[in-house]
Coordinates of C-alpha atoms in Angstrom, one line a residue:
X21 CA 196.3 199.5 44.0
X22 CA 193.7 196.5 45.1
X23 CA 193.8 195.8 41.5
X24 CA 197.9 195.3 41.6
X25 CA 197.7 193.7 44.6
X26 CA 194.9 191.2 43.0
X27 CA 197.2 190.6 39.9
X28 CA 200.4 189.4 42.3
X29 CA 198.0 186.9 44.4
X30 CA 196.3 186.1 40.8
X31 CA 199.8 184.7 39.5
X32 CA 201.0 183.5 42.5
X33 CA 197.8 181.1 42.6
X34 CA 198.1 180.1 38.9
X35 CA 201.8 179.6 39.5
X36 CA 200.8 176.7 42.3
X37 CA 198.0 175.3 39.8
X38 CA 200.5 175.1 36.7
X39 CA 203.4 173.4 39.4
X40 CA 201.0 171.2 41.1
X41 CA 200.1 170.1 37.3
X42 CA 203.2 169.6 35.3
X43 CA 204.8 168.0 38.5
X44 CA 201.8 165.5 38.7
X45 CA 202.0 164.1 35.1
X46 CA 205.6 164.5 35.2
X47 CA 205.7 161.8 38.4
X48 CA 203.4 160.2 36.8
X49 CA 204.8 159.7 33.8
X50 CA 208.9 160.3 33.6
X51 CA 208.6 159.2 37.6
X52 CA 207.5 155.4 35.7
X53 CA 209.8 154.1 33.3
X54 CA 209.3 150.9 34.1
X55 CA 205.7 151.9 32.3
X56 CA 206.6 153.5 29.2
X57 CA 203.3 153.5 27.6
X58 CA 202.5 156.6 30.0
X59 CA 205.4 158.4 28.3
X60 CA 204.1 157.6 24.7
X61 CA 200.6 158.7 26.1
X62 CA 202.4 161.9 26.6
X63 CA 204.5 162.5 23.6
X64 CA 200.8 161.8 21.6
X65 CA 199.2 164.3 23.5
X66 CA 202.1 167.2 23.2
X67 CA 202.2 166.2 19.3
X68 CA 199.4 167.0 19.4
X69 CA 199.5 169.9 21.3
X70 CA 202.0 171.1 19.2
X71 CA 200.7 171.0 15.7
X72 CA 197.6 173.0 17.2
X73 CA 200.1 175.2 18.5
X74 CA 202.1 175.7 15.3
X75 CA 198.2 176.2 13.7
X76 CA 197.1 178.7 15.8
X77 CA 197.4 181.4 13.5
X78 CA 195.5 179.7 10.6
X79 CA 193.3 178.4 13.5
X80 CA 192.9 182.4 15.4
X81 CA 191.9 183.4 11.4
X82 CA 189.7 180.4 10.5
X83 CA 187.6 181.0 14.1
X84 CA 187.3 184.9 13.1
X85 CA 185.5 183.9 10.0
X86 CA 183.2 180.9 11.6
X87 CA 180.0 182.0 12.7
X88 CA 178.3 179.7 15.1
X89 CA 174.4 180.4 15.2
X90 CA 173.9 181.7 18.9
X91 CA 174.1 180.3 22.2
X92 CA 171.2 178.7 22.3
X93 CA 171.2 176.7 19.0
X94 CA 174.7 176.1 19.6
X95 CA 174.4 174.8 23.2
X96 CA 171.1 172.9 22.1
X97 CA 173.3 171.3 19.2
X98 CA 176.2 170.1 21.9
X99 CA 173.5 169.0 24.4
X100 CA 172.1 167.0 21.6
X101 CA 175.7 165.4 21.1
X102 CA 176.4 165.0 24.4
X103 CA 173.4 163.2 25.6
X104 CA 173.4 160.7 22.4
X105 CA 177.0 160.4 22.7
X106 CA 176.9 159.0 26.1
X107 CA 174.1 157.4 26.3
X108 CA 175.0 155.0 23.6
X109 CA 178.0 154.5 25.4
X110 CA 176.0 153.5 28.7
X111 CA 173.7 150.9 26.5
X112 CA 176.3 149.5 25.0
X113 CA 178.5 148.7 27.5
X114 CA 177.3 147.7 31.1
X115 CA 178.8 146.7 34.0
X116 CA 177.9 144.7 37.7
X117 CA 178.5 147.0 40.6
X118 CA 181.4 145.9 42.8
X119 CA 183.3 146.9 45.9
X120 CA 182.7 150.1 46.7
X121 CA 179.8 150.8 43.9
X122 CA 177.9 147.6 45.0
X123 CA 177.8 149.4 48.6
X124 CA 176.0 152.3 46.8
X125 CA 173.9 150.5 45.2
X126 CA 172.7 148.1 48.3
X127 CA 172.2 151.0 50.3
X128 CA 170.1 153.0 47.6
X129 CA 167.5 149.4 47.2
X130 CA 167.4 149.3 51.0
X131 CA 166.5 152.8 50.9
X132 CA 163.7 152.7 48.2
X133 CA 162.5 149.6 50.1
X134 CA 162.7 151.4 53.2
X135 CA 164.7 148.4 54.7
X136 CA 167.1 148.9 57.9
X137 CA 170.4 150.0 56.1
X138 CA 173.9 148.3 57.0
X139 CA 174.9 151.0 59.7
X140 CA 177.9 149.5 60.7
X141 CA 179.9 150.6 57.7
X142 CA 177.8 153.7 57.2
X143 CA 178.3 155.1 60.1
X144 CA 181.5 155.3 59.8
X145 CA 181.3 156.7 56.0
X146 CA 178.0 158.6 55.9
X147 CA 178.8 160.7 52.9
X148 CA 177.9 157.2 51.5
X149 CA 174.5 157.6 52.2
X150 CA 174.0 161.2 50.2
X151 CA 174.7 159.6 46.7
X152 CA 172.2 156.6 48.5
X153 CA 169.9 158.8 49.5
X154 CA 169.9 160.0 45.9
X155 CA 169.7 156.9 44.1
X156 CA 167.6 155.6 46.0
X157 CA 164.6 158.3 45.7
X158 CA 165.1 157.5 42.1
X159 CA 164.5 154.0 42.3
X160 CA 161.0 155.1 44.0
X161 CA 160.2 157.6 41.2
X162 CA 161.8 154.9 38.1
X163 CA 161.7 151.8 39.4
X164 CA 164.7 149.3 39.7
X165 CA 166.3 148.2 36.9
X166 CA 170.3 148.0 36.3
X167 CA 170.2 150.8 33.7
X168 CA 168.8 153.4 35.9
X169 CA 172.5 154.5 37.8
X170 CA 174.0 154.7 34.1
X171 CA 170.8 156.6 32.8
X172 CA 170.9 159.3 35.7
X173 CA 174.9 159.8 35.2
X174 CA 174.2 160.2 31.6
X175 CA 171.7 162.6 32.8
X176 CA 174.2 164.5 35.5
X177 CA 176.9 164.3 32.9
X178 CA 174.3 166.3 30.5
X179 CA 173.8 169.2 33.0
X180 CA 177.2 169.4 34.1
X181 CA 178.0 170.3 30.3
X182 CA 175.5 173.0 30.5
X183 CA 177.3 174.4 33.4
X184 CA 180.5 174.3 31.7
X185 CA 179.1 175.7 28.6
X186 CA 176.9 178.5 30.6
X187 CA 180.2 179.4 32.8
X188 CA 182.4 180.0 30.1
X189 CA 179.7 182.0 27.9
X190 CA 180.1 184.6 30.9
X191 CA 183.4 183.8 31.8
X192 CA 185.1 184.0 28.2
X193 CA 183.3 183.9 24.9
X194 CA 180.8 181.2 22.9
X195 CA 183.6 179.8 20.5
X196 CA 185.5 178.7 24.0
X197 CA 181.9 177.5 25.4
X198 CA 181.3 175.1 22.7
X199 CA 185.1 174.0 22.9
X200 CA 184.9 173.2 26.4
X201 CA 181.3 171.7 26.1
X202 CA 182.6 169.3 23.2
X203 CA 186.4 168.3 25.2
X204 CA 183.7 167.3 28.2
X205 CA 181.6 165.1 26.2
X206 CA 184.4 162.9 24.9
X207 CA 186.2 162.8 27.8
X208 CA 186.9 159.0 27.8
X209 CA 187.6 158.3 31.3
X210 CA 183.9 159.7 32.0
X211 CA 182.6 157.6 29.4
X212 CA 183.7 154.8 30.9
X213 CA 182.8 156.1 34.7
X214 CA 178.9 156.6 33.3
X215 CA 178.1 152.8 33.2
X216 CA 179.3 152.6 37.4
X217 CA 177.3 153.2 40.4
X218 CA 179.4 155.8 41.9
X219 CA 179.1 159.3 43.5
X220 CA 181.3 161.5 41.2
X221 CA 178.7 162.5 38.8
X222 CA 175.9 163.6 41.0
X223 CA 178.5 165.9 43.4
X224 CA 180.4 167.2 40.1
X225 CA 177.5 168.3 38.7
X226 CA 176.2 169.9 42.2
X227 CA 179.9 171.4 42.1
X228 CA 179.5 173.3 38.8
X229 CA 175.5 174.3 39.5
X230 CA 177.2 175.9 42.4
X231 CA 179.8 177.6 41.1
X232 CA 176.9 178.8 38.3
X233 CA 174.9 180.3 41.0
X234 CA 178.3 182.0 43.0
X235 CA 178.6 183.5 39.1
X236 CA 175.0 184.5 38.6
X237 CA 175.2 186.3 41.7
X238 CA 178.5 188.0 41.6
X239 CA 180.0 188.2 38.5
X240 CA 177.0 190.3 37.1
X241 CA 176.9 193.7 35.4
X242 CA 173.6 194.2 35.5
X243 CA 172.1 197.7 38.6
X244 CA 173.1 197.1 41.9
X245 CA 169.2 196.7 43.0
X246 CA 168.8 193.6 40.7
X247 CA 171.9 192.1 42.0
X248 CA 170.8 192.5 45.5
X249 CA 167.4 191.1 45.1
X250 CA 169.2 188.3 43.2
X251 CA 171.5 187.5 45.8
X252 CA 169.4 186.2 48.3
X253 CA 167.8 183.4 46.5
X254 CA 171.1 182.9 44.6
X255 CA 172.6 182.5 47.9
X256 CA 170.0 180.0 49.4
X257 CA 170.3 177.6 46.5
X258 CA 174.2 178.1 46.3
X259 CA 174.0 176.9 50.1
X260 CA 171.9 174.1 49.9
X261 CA 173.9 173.1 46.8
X262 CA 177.2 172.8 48.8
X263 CA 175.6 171.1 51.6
X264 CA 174.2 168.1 48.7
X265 CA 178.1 168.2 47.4
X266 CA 179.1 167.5 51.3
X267 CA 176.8 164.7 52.3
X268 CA 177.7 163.3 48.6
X269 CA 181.5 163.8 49.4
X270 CA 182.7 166.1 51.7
X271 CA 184.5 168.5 49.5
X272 CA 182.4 171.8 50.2
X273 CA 185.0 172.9 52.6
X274 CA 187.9 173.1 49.7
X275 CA 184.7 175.7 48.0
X276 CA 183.8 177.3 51.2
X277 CA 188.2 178.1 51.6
X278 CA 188.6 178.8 48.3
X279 CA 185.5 181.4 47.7
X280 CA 186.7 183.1 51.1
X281 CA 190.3 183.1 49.2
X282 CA 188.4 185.0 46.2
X283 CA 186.9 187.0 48.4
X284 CA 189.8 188.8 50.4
X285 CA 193.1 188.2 47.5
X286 CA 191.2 188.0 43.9
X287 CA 188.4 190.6 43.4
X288 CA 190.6 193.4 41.8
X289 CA 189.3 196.8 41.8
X290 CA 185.7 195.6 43.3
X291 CA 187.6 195.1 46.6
X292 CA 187.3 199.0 47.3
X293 CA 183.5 198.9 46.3
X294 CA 180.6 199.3 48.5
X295 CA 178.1 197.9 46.3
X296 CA 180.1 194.8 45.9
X297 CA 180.9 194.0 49.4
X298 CA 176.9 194.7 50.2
X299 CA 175.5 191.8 46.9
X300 CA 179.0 189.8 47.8
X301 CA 177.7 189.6 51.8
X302 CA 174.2 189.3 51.0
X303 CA 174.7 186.0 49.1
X304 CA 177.3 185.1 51.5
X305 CA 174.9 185.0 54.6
X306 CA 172.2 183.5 52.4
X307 CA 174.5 180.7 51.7
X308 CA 176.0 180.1 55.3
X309 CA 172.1 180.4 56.5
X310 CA 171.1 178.0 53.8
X311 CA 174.0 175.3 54.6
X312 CA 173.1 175.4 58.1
X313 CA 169.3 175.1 58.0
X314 CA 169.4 172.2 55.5
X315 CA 172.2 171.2 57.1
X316 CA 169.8 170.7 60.3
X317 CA 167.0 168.4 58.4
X318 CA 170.1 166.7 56.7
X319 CA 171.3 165.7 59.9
X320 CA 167.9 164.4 61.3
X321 CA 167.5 162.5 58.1
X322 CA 171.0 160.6 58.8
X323 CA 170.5 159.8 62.6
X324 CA 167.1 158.0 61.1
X325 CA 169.3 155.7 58.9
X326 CA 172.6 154.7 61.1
X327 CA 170.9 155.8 64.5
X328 CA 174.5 157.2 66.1
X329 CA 176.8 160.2 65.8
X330 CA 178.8 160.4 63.0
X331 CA 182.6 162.0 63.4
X332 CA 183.4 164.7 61.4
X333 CA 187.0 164.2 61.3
X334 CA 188.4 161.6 58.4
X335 CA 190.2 160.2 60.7
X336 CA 190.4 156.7 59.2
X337 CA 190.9 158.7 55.5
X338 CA 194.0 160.3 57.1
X339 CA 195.2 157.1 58.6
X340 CA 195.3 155.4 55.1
X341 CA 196.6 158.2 53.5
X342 CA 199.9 158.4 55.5
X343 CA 200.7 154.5 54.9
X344 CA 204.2 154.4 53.7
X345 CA 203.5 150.5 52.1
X346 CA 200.2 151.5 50.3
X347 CA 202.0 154.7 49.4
X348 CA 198.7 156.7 50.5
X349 CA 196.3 154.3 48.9
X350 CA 193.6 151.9 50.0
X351 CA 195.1 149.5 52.6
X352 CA 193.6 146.1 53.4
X353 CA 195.5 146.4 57.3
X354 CA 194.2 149.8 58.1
X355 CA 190.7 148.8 57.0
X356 CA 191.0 145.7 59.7
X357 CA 192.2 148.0 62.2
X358 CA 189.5 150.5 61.3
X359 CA 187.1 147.7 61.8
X360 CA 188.2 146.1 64.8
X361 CA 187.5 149.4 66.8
X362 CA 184.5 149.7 65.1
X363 CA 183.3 146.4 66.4
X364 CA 184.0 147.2 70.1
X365 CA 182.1 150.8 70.2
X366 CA 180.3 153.3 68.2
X367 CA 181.1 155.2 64.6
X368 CA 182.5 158.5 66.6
X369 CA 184.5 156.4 69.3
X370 CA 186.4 153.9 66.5
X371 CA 187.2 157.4 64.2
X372 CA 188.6 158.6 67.5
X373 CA 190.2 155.9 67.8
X374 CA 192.1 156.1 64.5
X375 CA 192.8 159.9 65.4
X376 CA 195.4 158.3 67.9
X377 CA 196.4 155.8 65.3
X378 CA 197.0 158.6 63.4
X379 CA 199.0 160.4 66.3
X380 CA 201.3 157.3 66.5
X381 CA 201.7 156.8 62.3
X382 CA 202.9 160.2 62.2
X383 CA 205.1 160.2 65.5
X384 CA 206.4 156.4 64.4
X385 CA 209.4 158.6 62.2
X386 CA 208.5 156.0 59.5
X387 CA 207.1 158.1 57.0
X388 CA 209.2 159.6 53.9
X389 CA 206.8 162.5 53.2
X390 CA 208.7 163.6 50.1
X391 CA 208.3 160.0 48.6
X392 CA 205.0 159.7 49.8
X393 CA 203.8 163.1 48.4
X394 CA 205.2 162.3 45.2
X395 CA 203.6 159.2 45.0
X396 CA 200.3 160.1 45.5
X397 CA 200.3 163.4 43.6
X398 CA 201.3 161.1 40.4
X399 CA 198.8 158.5 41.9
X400 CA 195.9 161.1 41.3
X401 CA 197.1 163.5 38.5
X402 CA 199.9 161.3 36.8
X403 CA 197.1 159.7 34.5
X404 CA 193.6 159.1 34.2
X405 CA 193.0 155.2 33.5
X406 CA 190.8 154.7 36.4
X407 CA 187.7 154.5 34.2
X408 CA 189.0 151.7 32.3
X409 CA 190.7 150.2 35.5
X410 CA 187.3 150.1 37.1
X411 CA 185.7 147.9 33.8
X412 CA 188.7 145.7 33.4
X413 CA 186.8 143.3 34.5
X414 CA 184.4 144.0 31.4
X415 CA 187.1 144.5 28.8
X416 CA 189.4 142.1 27.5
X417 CA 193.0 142.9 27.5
X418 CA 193.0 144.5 24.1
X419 CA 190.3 146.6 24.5
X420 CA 191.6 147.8 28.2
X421 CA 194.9 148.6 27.2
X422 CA 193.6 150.8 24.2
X423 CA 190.6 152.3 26.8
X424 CA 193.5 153.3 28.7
X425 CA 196.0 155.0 26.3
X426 CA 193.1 156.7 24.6
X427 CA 192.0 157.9 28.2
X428 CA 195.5 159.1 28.9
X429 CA 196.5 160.8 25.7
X430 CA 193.2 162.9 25.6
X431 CA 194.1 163.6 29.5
X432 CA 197.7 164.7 28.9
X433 CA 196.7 167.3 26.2
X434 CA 193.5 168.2 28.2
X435 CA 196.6 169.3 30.9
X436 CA 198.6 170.9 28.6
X437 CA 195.6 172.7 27.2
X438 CA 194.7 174.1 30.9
X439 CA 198.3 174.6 31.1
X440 CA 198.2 177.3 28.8
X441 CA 195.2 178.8 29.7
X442 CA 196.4 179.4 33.3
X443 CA 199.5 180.9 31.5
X444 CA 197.2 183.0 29.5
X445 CA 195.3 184.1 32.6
X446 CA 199.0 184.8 34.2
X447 CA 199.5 186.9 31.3
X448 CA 196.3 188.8 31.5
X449 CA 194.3 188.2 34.5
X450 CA 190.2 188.4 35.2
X451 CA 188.3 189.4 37.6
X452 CA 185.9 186.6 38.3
X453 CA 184.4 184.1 40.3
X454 CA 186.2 182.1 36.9
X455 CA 189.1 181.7 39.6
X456 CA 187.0 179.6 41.9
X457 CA 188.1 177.0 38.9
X458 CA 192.1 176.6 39.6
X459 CA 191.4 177.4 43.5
X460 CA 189.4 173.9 44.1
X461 CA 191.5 172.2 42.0
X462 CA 195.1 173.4 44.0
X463 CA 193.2 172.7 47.3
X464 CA 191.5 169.3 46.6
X465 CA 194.8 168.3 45.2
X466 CA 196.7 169.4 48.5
X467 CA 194.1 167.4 50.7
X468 CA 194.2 163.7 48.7
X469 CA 198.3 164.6 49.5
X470 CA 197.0 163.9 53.3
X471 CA 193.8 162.1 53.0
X472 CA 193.2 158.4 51.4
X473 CA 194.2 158.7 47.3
X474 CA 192.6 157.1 44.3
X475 CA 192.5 157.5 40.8
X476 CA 189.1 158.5 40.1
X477 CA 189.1 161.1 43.0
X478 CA 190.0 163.7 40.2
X479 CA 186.7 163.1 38.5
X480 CA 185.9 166.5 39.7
X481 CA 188.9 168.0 38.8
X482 CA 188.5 167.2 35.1
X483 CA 185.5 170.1 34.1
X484 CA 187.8 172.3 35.9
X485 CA 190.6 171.5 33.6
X486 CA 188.4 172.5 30.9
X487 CA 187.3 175.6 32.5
X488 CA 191.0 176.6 33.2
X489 CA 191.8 175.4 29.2
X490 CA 189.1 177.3 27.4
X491 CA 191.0 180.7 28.6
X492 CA 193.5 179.6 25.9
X493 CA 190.9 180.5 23.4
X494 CA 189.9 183.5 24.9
X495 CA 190.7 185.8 21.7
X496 CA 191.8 184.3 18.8
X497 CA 195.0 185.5 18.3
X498 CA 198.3 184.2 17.0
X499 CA 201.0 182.8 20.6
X500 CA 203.4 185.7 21.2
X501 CA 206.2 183.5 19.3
X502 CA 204.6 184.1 15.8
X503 CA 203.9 188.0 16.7
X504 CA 207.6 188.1 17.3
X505 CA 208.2 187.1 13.7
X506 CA 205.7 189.5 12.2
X507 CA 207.4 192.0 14.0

């Protein structure tokens, strides 16, 4: 029975990932024509798509007969690939900080210099200061010099593929490992995001160490005693790991909902268990316990730098994203109003401020929510050209317009490809912590559809695509379509 009842929320969560999807590149694609290159983007990537398709069986026989030589010379080999792959990227092409990324970086040198930080804008963004924080304690170790940002997300990027390739050796099987290693080490757009000074790689790769430690823990096979011994320290570093991913970018609370959602709806048969509930709350009081004591020295360590009280509401994030003329996105006006409070009080007073402001925008009877919605579901899954947006300034307009189709087309069948494997895991569900996968991904996409939207907010979205796509090549078998015509 809890294994039935598992199987109906299963499909009912896949069924929001796969409409949240295919209704995000369809906005963002058929919801453009005055852009048509996004179409031809698309009808690349399902050509492509489809020819793999059509070659599946001649695929499903020529994967039988290769033998790869183990998981560990194989994930050596892709490691190899990846880290000479993009860091030859980083060296060749390079790129000033700006905007947003010159913030990061100016905070991290005051940091390393242990120089008074600007704590009028960080206190009302501190997640700025976690990626900071980081960079900045690697300035002390390294030294400054432009490369060292690029170098450490080549670095990130490198151990996030590990994760990827170590979560689908348990989750699936080593052919689907070193597919979803490869697909994440050409990923354009992260090629072109490794040469930045931004956040995304450090808290993506914290992402997927976490979700390695939440499978280490639970997903195991191994006697009940190991597992329990294993669950406390498994637990501590899971916790401290989502407390880094929150001062980085506070996105731990879409993990903390969604391993609670595992918890209670997608366990299976293990929901009835006593031996799983007693590893499953071991870890899980280990983590809370974790979060909350580093949470503690986190929290010192922040009042040293901006000397105030942060909020912990996104007010000003919430604000922005509910503008009907920026459709959701960054908007000059609200930063000004943001600002102007800011200037007459504290961080905590001006975000409660623009918690009334957001009381007004939403009472004002201004806002189109279907419109907006759509717009900024297309704004963050309709493509994936922020990398090469980012270095247009870099690029000239050849080389940016092919940066961009070639970032789209791999991103379209990257989306079809997770498409399928959520289809595949409708048609045969798991019971794993592998769903952890779709669930961040259905509940970050739902908050950016309130909060502030950008492009390259998906960054963290992306190895989860891969995860969800490497279920397509689970077993490799024939699609149903070419069993019906043997049959």
């Amino acid at each position: 029975m809890p294994e039935r009842i598992s199987n109906v929320f299963i499909r009912i969560m896949l069924g929001i990932y796969m409409l949240l999807l295919g209704l995000g590149v369809f906005l963002g694609t058929f919801g453009k024509l005055e852009s048509p290159s996004y179409i031809l983007a698309l009808v690349l990537a399902g050509g492509l798509f489809l020819c793999l398709w059509l070659l599946w069986p001649r695929l499903g026989r020529a994967m039988e007969m290769l033998q790869l030589p183990g998981a560990f010379v194989t994930g050596l080999v892709l490691s190899l690939f990846c880290l000479l792959l993009n860091l030859a990227w980083v060296l060749f092409f390079q790129i000033e900080p700006t905007v947003d990324f010159q913030t990061f970086y100016e905070t991290a040198r005051a940091i390393a210099l242990e120089e008074r930080v600007d704590m009028l804008y960080l206190g009302l963004f501190p997640h700025i200061l976690g990626y900071s924080t980081f960079l900045g304690l690697m300035m002390r170790l390294f030294g400054q010099f432009p490369l060292l940002a690029p170098l450490l997300n080549v670095a990130l990027t490198l151990i996030s593929g590990l994760c990827i390739y170590a979560l689908c050796l348990r989750w699936i099987n080593l052919k689907a490992a070193a597919a979803a290693f490869f697909l994440w080490s050409i990923c354009p757009s992260k090629l072109m995001y490794n040469s930045m000074v931004m956040s995304e790689p450090l808290y993506t790769c914290l992402i997927l160490l976490a979700l390695l430690l939440m499978s280490l823990a639970l997903d195991g096979r191994s006697r009940p005693c190991l597992r329990l011994l294993a669950a406390l320290p498994l637990g501590l570093g899971c916790g401290a790991l989502l407390l880094a991913v929150n001062v980085t970018r506070p996105v731990a609370l879409i993990l903390i909902v969604a391993f609670c959602l595992w918890i209670l709806f997608l366990r299976g048969r293990d929901f009835l268990k006593l031996k799983s509930w007693l590893v499953l709350a071991l870890f899980a009081l280990s983590m809370f316990a974790a979060w909350s004591r580093c949470g503690y020295y986190w929290d010192r360590w922040e009042y040293l730098h901006i000397f105030e009280k942060t909020s912990d509401i996104p007010a000003y994030n919430i604000y922005v994203g509910l503008n009907m003329d920026s459709l959701g996105s960054y908007s000059e006006e609200d930063m000004d109003t943001l600002m102007n409070y800011r200037y007459q009080g504290t961080a905590l007073s001006a975000q409660e401020d623009m918690l009334e402001e957001v009381k007004e925008r939403l009472s004002s009877g201004e806002i189109n929510f279907p419109k907006l919605f759509a717009a900024k579901l297309a704004k963050l899954i309709g493509n994936d050209e922020g990398g090469a947006f980012y270095a247009q300034a870099e690029l000239s307009h050849l080389a940016f317009s092919l940066s961009s189709a070639l970032s789209n087309v791999f991103y379209y069948y990257l989306v079809l490809l997770s498409l399928f494997g959520a289809a595949m895991l409708f048609r045969r569900p798991v019971y794993s912590t592998a769903y952890m996968a779709p669930l961040y991904s259905i509940g970050l996409i739902l908050a950016h559809l309130i909060v502030e939207v950008s492009g390259r907010y998906k960054y963290s979205l992306i190895p989860m695509f891969i995860i969800v796509a490497a279920f397509a090549l689970k077993a490799p078998e024939p699609p149903p379509a070419a069993h019906n015509s043997k049959a």
